[in-house]
Tab-separated table of C-alpha atoms in Angstrom:
chain	number	residue	atom	x	y	z
A	1	MET	CA	25.054	9.135	11.080
A	2	LYS	CA	24.784	9.435	14.835
A	3	GLU	CA	24.984	13.212	14.525
A	4	LYS	CA	22.035	13.215	12.097
A	5	GLU	CA	20.016	10.986	14.421
A	6	ALA	CA	20.818	13.329	17.272
A	7	LEU	CA	19.651	16.264	15.143
A	8	TYR	CA	16.314	14.557	14.419
A	9	SER	CA	15.892	13.751	18.092
A	10	ARG	CA	16.494	17.382	19.063
A	11	LEU	CA	14.111	18.607	16.367
A	12	LYS	CA	11.397	16.325	17.699
A	13	GLU	CA	11.984	17.542	21.237
A	14	GLN	CA	11.483	21.109	20.019
A	15	ASN	CA	8.326	20.232	17.996
A	16	LEU	CA	10.027	20.923	14.689
A	17	THR	CA	9.530	18.882	11.528
A	18	PRO	CA	12.116	18.862	8.708
A	19	LEU	CA	10.359	19.449	5.371
A	20	TRP	CA	12.621	17.025	3.492
A	21	LEU	CA	11.109	14.131	5.437
A	22	VAL	CA	7.453	15.019	4.803
A	23	GLU	CA	7.490	16.997	1.552
A	24	GLN	CA	5.357	14.510	-0.401
A	25	ASP	CA	2.772	14.528	2.387
A	26	VAL	CA	2.447	18.299	2.782
A	27	LEU	CA	3.071	19.200	-0.876
A	28	PRO	CA	1.546	16.355	-2.950
A	29	LEU	CA	1.746	16.454	-6.729
A	30	HIS	CA	-2.032	16.499	-7.162
A	31	PRO	CA	-5.233	16.265	-5.066
A	32	SER	CA	-5.701	12.971	-3.253
A	33	PRO	CA	-9.182	13.120	-1.711
A	34	ALA	CA	-10.153	10.801	1.098
A	35	ALA	CA	-13.750	10.864	-0.160
A	36	ILE	CA	-14.489	8.184	-2.733
A	37	PRO	CA	-17.096	7.934	-5.503
A	38	TRP	CA	-20.298	6.466	-4.081
A	39	LEU	CA	-23.973	5.965	-4.889
A	40	TRP	CA	-27.040	5.689	-2.633
A	41	LYS	CA	-30.169	4.062	-4.121
A	42	TRP	CA	-33.497	5.795	-3.628
A	43	ASP	CA	-35.514	2.745	-2.595
A	44	GLN	CA	-33.168	2.056	0.322
A	45	LEU	CA	-32.972	5.729	1.321
A	46	HIS	CA	-36.726	6.199	1.230
A	47	GLN	CA	-37.389	3.065	3.259
A	48	LEU	CA	-34.935	4.106	5.981
A	49	ALA	CA	-36.175	7.719	6.062
A	50	SER	CA	-39.777	6.524	6.270
A	51	THR	CA	-38.921	4.202	9.137
A	52	ALA	CA	-37.145	7.050	10.926
A	53	GLY	CA	-40.277	9.157	10.430
A	54	LYS	CA	-42.281	6.542	12.303
A	55	LEU	CA	-39.820	5.781	15.083
A	56	VAL	CA	-37.836	8.967	15.738
A	57	GLU	CA	-39.382	12.039	17.334
A	58	LEU	CA	-37.790	15.426	16.720
A	59	GLU	CA	-37.501	15.746	20.489
A	60	ASP	CA	-35.010	12.857	20.439
A	61	GLY	CA	-32.314	15.401	19.576
A	62	GLY	CA	-31.018	17.503	16.727
A	63	ASP	CA	-34.499	18.976	16.003
A	64	ARG	CA	-34.220	17.789	12.395
A	65	ARG	CA	-34.897	14.247	11.136
A	66	ALA	CA	-32.025	14.209	8.664
A	67	LEU	CA	-29.999	11.258	7.366
A	68	GLY	CA	-26.510	12.435	6.420
A	69	LEU	CA	-24.873	10.941	3.341
A	70	SER	CA	-21.704	9.552	4.919
A	71	ASN	CA	-18.910	8.902	2.452
A	72	PRO	CA	-17.208	5.560	3.232
A	73	GLY	CA	-13.805	7.095	2.535
A	74	LEU	CA	-14.054	9.634	5.358
A	75	ASN	CA	-13.536	7.250	8.279
A	76	GLY	CA	-16.949	7.549	9.886
A	77	LYS	CA	-17.377	11.312	9.521
A	78	PRO	CA	-20.984	12.146	8.549
A	79	TYR	CA	-19.929	14.091	5.451
A	80	ALA	CA	-20.549	13.439	1.760
A	81	THR	CA	-17.201	15.008	0.811
A	82	GLU	CA	-14.449	16.829	2.688
A	83	THR	CA	-16.369	20.111	2.238
A	84	LEU	CA	-20.062	19.198	1.919
A	85	TRP	CA	-22.628	17.903	4.395
A	86	MET	CA	-25.628	16.499	2.529
A	87	ALA	CA	-28.651	14.832	4.063
A	88	LEU	CA	-32.083	13.493	3.260
A	89	GLN	CA	-34.546	15.195	5.610
A	90	TRP	CA	-37.979	13.765	6.422
A	91	LEU	CA	-40.782	15.899	7.881
A	92	ASN	CA	-43.978	14.209	9.012
A	93	GLY	CA	-47.391	15.679	8.254
A	94	LYS	CA	-48.591	18.368	10.700
A	95	GLU	CA	-45.134	18.441	12.239
A	96	ILE	CA	-42.994	21.474	13.067
A	97	ALA	CA	-39.200	21.373	13.021
A	98	PRO	CA	-38.475	24.186	15.517
A	99	PRO	CA	-36.573	27.388	14.680
A	100	HIS	CA	-32.835	27.638	14.996
A	101	ARG	CA	-29.972	29.431	13.284
A	102	HIS	CA	-26.340	28.659	12.600
A	103	ILE	CA	-23.251	30.094	10.959
A	104	ALA	CA	-23.171	27.230	8.456
A	105	GLN	CA	-24.532	28.222	5.051
A	106	ALA	CA	-27.484	26.050	4.066
A	107	SER	CA	-29.884	25.257	1.264
A	108	ARG	CA	-32.405	22.560	0.427
A	109	PHE	CA	-33.734	20.977	-2.754
A	110	ILE	CA	-37.332	19.801	-2.438
A	111	ILE	CA	-37.963	16.185	-3.422
A	112	GLN	CA	-41.543	15.793	-2.220
A	113	SER	CA	-43.892	18.319	-0.663
A	114	GLU	CA	-47.615	18.932	-0.381
A	115	GLY	CA	-48.479	21.563	2.179
A	116	SER	CA	-45.055	21.894	3.802
A	117	TYR	CA	-43.285	25.196	4.260
A	118	SER	CA	-40.101	26.921	5.375
A	119	THR	CA	-40.058	30.142	7.375
A	120	VAL	CA	-36.885	32.241	7.200
A	121	GLU	CA	-36.740	35.442	9.269
A	122	GLY	CA	-40.519	35.669	9.419
A	123	ASN	CA	-41.068	35.023	5.697
A	124	ARG	CA	-43.001	31.786	5.088
A	125	ILE	CA	-42.831	30.058	1.723
A	126	PHE	CA	-44.687	26.923	0.705
A	127	LEU	CA	-42.533	24.255	-0.885
A	128	GLU	CA	-43.103	22.309	-4.085
A	129	ARG	CA	-41.192	19.496	-5.745
A	130	GLY	CA	-38.130	20.867	-7.525
A	131	ASP	CA	-37.914	24.123	-5.556
A	132	TYR	CA	-34.448	25.207	-4.393
A	133	VAL	CA	-34.563	27.030	-1.052
A	134	LEU	CA	-31.794	29.208	0.424
A	135	ASN	CA	-30.800	29.737	4.031
A	136	PRO	CA	-27.904	32.222	4.454
A	137	PRO	CA	-25.971	32.073	7.745
A	138	MET	CA	-27.432	33.153	11.075
A	139	LEU	CA	-31.010	33.574	9.848
A	140	TRP	CA	-33.796	32.060	11.945
A	141	HIS	CA	-35.576	29.252	10.112
A	142	ASP	CA	-38.119	26.535	10.834
A	143	HIS	CA	-40.088	24.023	8.791
A	144	GLY	CA	-43.581	22.669	9.097
A	145	SER	CA	-46.555	21.027	7.434
A	146	ILE	CA	-50.215	22.068	7.400
A	147	ASN	CA	-51.649	18.692	6.390
A	148	ASP	CA	-51.097	14.951	6.836
A	149	LYS	CA	-48.611	14.669	3.942
A	150	HIS	CA	-44.955	14.116	4.743
A	151	ALA	CA	-42.217	16.083	2.989
A	152	ILE	CA	-38.720	15.101	1.859
A	153	TRP	CA	-35.840	17.291	0.792
A	154	LEU	CA	-32.094	17.288	0.298
A	155	ASP	CA	-30.136	19.434	2.749
A	156	ALA	CA	-26.812	20.975	1.704
A	157	LEU	CA	-24.561	22.730	4.231
A	158	ASP	CA	-20.902	23.691	4.502
A	159	ILE	CA	-20.591	22.068	7.945
A	160	PRO	CA	-17.241	20.326	7.219
A	161	VAL	CA	-15.632	23.633	6.227
A	162	THR	CA	-17.164	25.470	9.187
A	163	ASN	CA	-15.974	22.830	11.637
A	164	TYR	CA	-12.501	22.653	10.068
A	165	LEU	CA	-12.172	26.401	10.567
A	166	ASN	CA	-13.521	26.006	14.120
A	167	ALA	CA	-16.032	28.748	13.363
A	168	ASN	CA	-19.343	27.119	14.196
A	169	PHE	CA	-22.170	28.908	16.022
A	170	PHE	CA	-25.631	27.463	16.677
A	171	GLU	CA	-28.633	28.878	18.530
A	172	SER	CA	-32.125	27.586	19.266
A	173	TYR	CA	-35.117	29.925	19.149
A	174	HIS	CA	-37.127	30.731	22.272
A	175	LEU	CA	-40.431	29.647	20.680
A	176	ASP	CA	-41.579	26.477	18.928
A	177	GLN	CA	-42.326	28.433	15.768
A	178	GLN	CA	-41.499	31.839	14.331
A	179	GLU	CA	-44.088	34.554	14.058
A	180	ILE	CA	-45.009	35.317	10.445
A	181	THR	CA	-44.022	38.960	10.018
A	182	LYS	CA	-44.123	39.247	6.230
A	183	LYS	CA	-46.632	38.494	3.511
A	184	MET	CA	-46.577	34.886	2.303
A	185	ASN	CA	-43.807	34.323	-0.287
A	186	ALA	CA	-42.703	37.955	0.235
A	187	SER	CA	-39.260	37.625	-1.363
A	188	VAL	CA	-40.711	36.092	-4.540
A	189	LEU	CA	-43.448	38.714	-4.737
A	190	LYS	CA	-40.898	41.517	-4.395
A	191	HIS	CA	-38.103	40.161	-6.579
A	192	GLY	CA	-39.828	37.770	-8.990
A	193	ASN	CA	-37.314	35.119	-10.008
A	194	GLY	CA	-34.509	37.228	-8.544
A	195	ASN	CA	-34.009	39.533	-11.519
A	196	TYR	CA	-35.928	42.525	-10.159
A	197	ARG	CA	-35.421	44.991	-7.306
A	198	PRO	CA	-37.946	47.481	-5.933
A	199	LEU	CA	-36.551	50.885	-6.833
A	200	TRP	CA	-36.708	52.130	-3.257
A	201	GLU	CA	-34.503	49.335	-1.887
A	202	PRO	CA	-30.674	49.234	-2.035
A	203	PRO	CA	-28.954	46.387	-3.937
A	204	ILE	CA	-28.531	43.124	-2.062
A	205	ASN	CA	-25.091	41.804	-2.881
A	206	GLU	CA	-24.250	39.311	-0.159
A	207	TYR	CA	-26.896	36.659	-0.931
A	208	PRO	CA	-29.724	36.330	-3.480
A	209	PRO	CA	-32.756	38.506	-2.731
A	210	VAL	CA	-35.134	35.577	-3.212
A	211	SER	CA	-35.416	32.774	-0.680
A	212	VAL	CA	-36.588	30.190	-3.217
A	213	TYR	CA	-36.000	29.331	-6.870
A	214	LYS	CA	-39.326	27.894	-8.004
A	215	TRP	CA	-39.269	24.733	-10.107
A	216	LYS	CA	-41.575	26.111	-12.787
A	217	ASP	CA	-39.047	28.884	-13.479
A	218	THR	CA	-36.112	26.471	-13.408
A	219	LEU	CA	-37.773	24.057	-15.832
A	220	LYS	CA	-38.622	26.915	-18.200
A	221	ALA	CA	-34.990	28.051	-18.096
A	222	LEU	CA	-33.799	24.532	-18.950
A	223	ASN	CA	-36.238	24.222	-21.847
A	224	ASP	CA	-35.261	27.684	-23.097
A	225	LEU	CA	-31.624	26.609	-23.009
A	226	LYS	CA	-32.531	23.549	-25.036
A	227	GLU	CA	-34.065	25.821	-27.670
A	228	ALA	CA	-30.900	27.959	-27.734
A	229	ASP	CA	-29.071	25.010	-29.326
A	230	GLU	CA	-25.955	25.434	-27.156
A	231	ALA	CA	-24.556	22.936	-24.677
A	232	SER	CA	-21.506	21.952	-22.651
A	233	PRO	CA	-19.552	18.930	-23.922
A	234	TYR	CA	-19.148	17.842	-20.280
A	235	ASP	CA	-22.579	18.553	-18.755
A	236	ASP	CA	-24.914	19.001	-21.756
A	237	LEU	CA	-27.588	21.581	-20.784
A	238	ALA	CA	-26.509	22.935	-17.404
A	239	LEU	CA	-27.481	26.016	-15.401
A	240	GLU	CA	-26.057	27.385	-12.176
A	241	TYR	CA	-28.335	28.968	-9.597
A	242	VAL	CA	-26.915	32.472	-9.152
A	243	ASN	CA	-27.444	35.722	-7.307
A	244	SER	CA	-28.687	37.802	-10.227
A	245	PHE	CA	-27.633	41.025	-8.473
A	246	ASN	CA	-23.933	40.143	-8.610
A	247	GLY	CA	-23.707	37.100	-10.880
A	248	LYS	CA	-22.099	34.986	-8.158
A	249	ALA	CA	-23.087	31.636	-6.685
A	250	VAL	CA	-25.979	31.479	-4.222
A	251	MET	CA	-23.611	30.765	-1.317
A	252	LYS	CA	-19.989	31.688	-0.717
A	253	THR	CA	-18.738	28.191	0.066
A	254	PHE	CA	-20.889	26.114	-2.254
A	255	GLY	CA	-23.092	26.444	-5.305
A	256	ALA	CA	-25.852	24.486	-6.976
A	257	SER	CA	-26.654	23.539	-10.543
A	258	ILE	CA	-29.434	21.895	-12.494
A	259	GLN	CA	-28.676	20.070	-15.725
A	260	MET	CA	-30.646	18.340	-18.428
A	261	ILE	CA	-29.005	15.499	-20.302
A	262	ARG	CA	-30.896	14.914	-23.493
A	263	PRO	CA	-31.823	11.424	-24.753
A	264	LYS	CA	-28.843	9.287	-25.771
A	265	VAL	CA	-26.382	12.077	-24.964
A	266	HIS	CA	-23.062	10.818	-23.610
A	267	THR	CA	-20.955	13.719	-22.346
A	268	LYS	CA	-17.185	13.846	-22.558
A	269	ALA	CA	-15.088	13.340	-19.449
A	270	HIS	CA	-13.205	15.952	-17.481
A	271	ARG	CA	-12.070	16.594	-13.925
A	272	HIS	CA	-11.830	19.626	-11.679
A	273	VAL	CA	-10.700	20.715	-8.236
A	274	SER	CA	-14.135	20.613	-6.644
A	275	SER	CA	-16.342	17.896	-5.217
A	276	ASN	CA	-19.953	17.348	-6.320
A	277	VAL	CA	-22.998	15.587	-4.890
A	278	TYR	CA	-25.745	14.740	-7.404
A	279	TYR	CA	-29.431	13.997	-6.980
A	280	VAL	CA	-31.240	12.335	-9.891
A	281	PHE	CA	-34.434	14.378	-10.219
A	282	GLU	CA	-35.693	12.601	-13.339
A	283	GLY	CA	-34.552	9.904	-15.735
A	284	SER	CA	-32.003	7.124	-15.712
A	285	GLY	CA	-28.509	6.611	-16.997
A	286	TYR	CA	-25.000	6.259	-15.683
A	287	SER	CA	-21.876	8.218	-14.812
A	288	VAL	CA	-18.336	6.941	-15.208
A	289	ILE	CA	-16.144	8.159	-12.344
A	290	ASP	CA	-12.450	7.313	-12.517
A	291	GLY	CA	-13.203	4.278	-14.668
A	292	VAL	CA	-16.084	2.918	-12.563
A	293	GLN	CA	-19.623	2.973	-13.973
A	294	PHE	CA	-22.341	4.126	-11.565
A	295	ASN	CA	-25.831	3.286	-12.831
A	296	TRP	CA	-28.455	5.715	-11.551
A	297	SER	CA	-32.200	6.258	-11.763
A	298	GLU	CA	-34.707	8.738	-10.338
A	299	GLY	CA	-34.133	9.501	-6.660
A	300	ASP	CA	-30.563	8.200	-6.420
A	301	PHE	CA	-27.656	10.219	-5.007
A	302	PHE	CA	-24.015	9.961	-6.016
A	303	VAL	CA	-20.717	11.633	-5.157
A	304	ILE	CA	-17.893	12.768	-7.416
A	305	PRO	CA	-14.813	13.597	-5.290
A	306	THR	CA	-12.452	16.377	-6.194
A	307	TRP	CA	-10.168	15.754	-9.202
A	308	ALA	CA	-12.050	12.580	-10.157
A	309	CYS	CA	-12.542	12.162	-13.888
A	310	HIS	CA	-16.236	11.880	-14.759
A	311	GLU	CA	-18.765	11.764	-17.592
A	312	HIS	CA	-22.546	11.237	-17.809
A	313	CYS	CA	-24.819	9.280	-20.128
A	314	ASN	CA	-28.614	9.343	-20.532
A	315	ILE	CA	-29.618	5.852	-21.671
A	316	SER	CA	-33.164	6.812	-22.695
A	317	GLU	CA	-34.019	7.245	-26.361
A	318	ASN	CA	-36.856	9.712	-25.785
A	319	SER	CA	-36.766	11.148	-22.232
A	320	ASP	CA	-34.516	13.795	-20.692
A	321	ALA	CA	-32.527	13.093	-17.547
A	322	ILE	CA	-32.406	15.935	-15.017
A	323	LEU	CA	-29.685	16.101	-12.354
A	324	PHE	CA	-29.478	18.536	-9.451
A	325	SER	CA	-26.024	18.985	-7.929
A	326	VAL	CA	-24.168	20.853	-5.211
A	327	SER	CA	-20.454	21.632	-5.432
A	328	ASP	CA	-17.753	23.571	-3.593
A	329	ILE	CA	-16.597	25.402	-6.744
A	330	PRO	CA	-17.324	28.871	-5.250
A	331	LEU	CA	-15.023	28.099	-2.317
A	332	MET	CA	-12.245	26.811	-4.565
A	333	ARG	CA	-12.498	29.822	-6.861
A	334	ALA	CA	-12.539	32.266	-3.953
A	335	LEU	CA	-9.317	30.699	-2.663
A	336	ASP	CA	-7.806	30.618	-6.178
A	337	LYS	CA	-7.546	26.812	-6.034
A	338	TYR	CA	-9.914	25.883	-8.852
A	339	ARG	CA	-8.555	24.031	-11.871
A	340	GLU	CA	-10.027	21.711	-14.485
A	341	GLU	CA	-8.839	19.659	-17.410
A	342	PRO	CA	-10.442	17.486	-20.094
A	343	TYR	CA	-9.929	13.773	-20.593
A	344	LEU	CA	-8.222	13.522	-23.972
A	345	GLU	CA	-7.956	9.776	-24.612
A	346	ASN	CA	-10.494	7.647	-26.488
A	347	ASN	CA	-12.315	10.677	-27.929
A	348	GLY	CA	-13.016	11.976	-24.435
A	349	HIS	CA	-14.549	8.819	-22.971
A	350	GLN	CA	-13.034	6.744	-20.186
A	351	PHE	CA	-12.508	3.017	-20.362
A	352	VAL	CA	-14.873	1.300	-17.915
A	353	ARG	CA	-13.008	-1.207	-15.781
A	354	GLU	CA	-15.931	-2.160	-13.482
A	355	VAL	CA	-19.532	-1.400	-12.568
A	356	PHE	CA	-20.273	-0.131	-9.067
A	357	LYS	CA	-22.224	-2.529	-6.866
A	358	SER	CA	-23.450	-1.420	-3.472
A	359	PRO	CA	-22.261	-3.714	-0.675
A	360	LEU	CA	-25.793	-3.654	0.804
């Protein structure tokens, strides 16, 4: 016994760790995320963002007025999940969020906008509710508004992954605003909804050729899918935003989806090795996540951690529910870590043991 204790002491002195003492920690049987299921209510979020818009100047630091969704399971880290940084950003009317660029991959889903815009590498696009805007890494971008109306959108970035890999780069621009070097909405004019390429240009394979997926096109695609009479048992009518030139996700470390849950549809439960953050664009209903019911309505946000069993239900008898979501599925698939499985008990529906109640 003393000889074994002496061995462990020597191993520690030499910064060596015997696997047999930590095997369950370094090789667990299944994912055990620190992030937990959570829900943020829109009325509280909007009130706090509005107050920040009145009290906080962009010059106070960070050059973006963004409220990060901080998962209570992550010990104070400002992340929604272990891989996703999500935030509600507020832009005041006639305000300019100055240009910068970073290695983190970014995108934004527009919640409210009248007269606001994004400029990426000299291409300015005006933003409308429901638009999904892309910002590949290390491209200069700024935001602004031409009238007195404020704008709100959901930011999605792979900051946790970038910081974990210790690969972050960030630069501020030398001017308060980029010069407009291209015709307004140039990428949309050239590539339509992303399915077309001018014959004289080479294929763009790294990232989608368009900088924005317009809501009118997205809604048409959802309604067309409804007419096709096909659906997922787990997500009902769901579409992924993709790079039409290569069929892959819009970003390499995360992707985005839009789904329509028809009236009274209750999807079956499943789980997968990927975390998701949802924004309720329209409608009301609930999701059951690992046996806990999360009731949601328009404007709410909620998190489904990796490997958490989940299902969705639209409680309306005549109105569709529309959910926008961001997930790290592209990262998991690229690393050959992705896996999913259905919930087989009770005809695919979990037993609800409690209803989530916010502590606030």
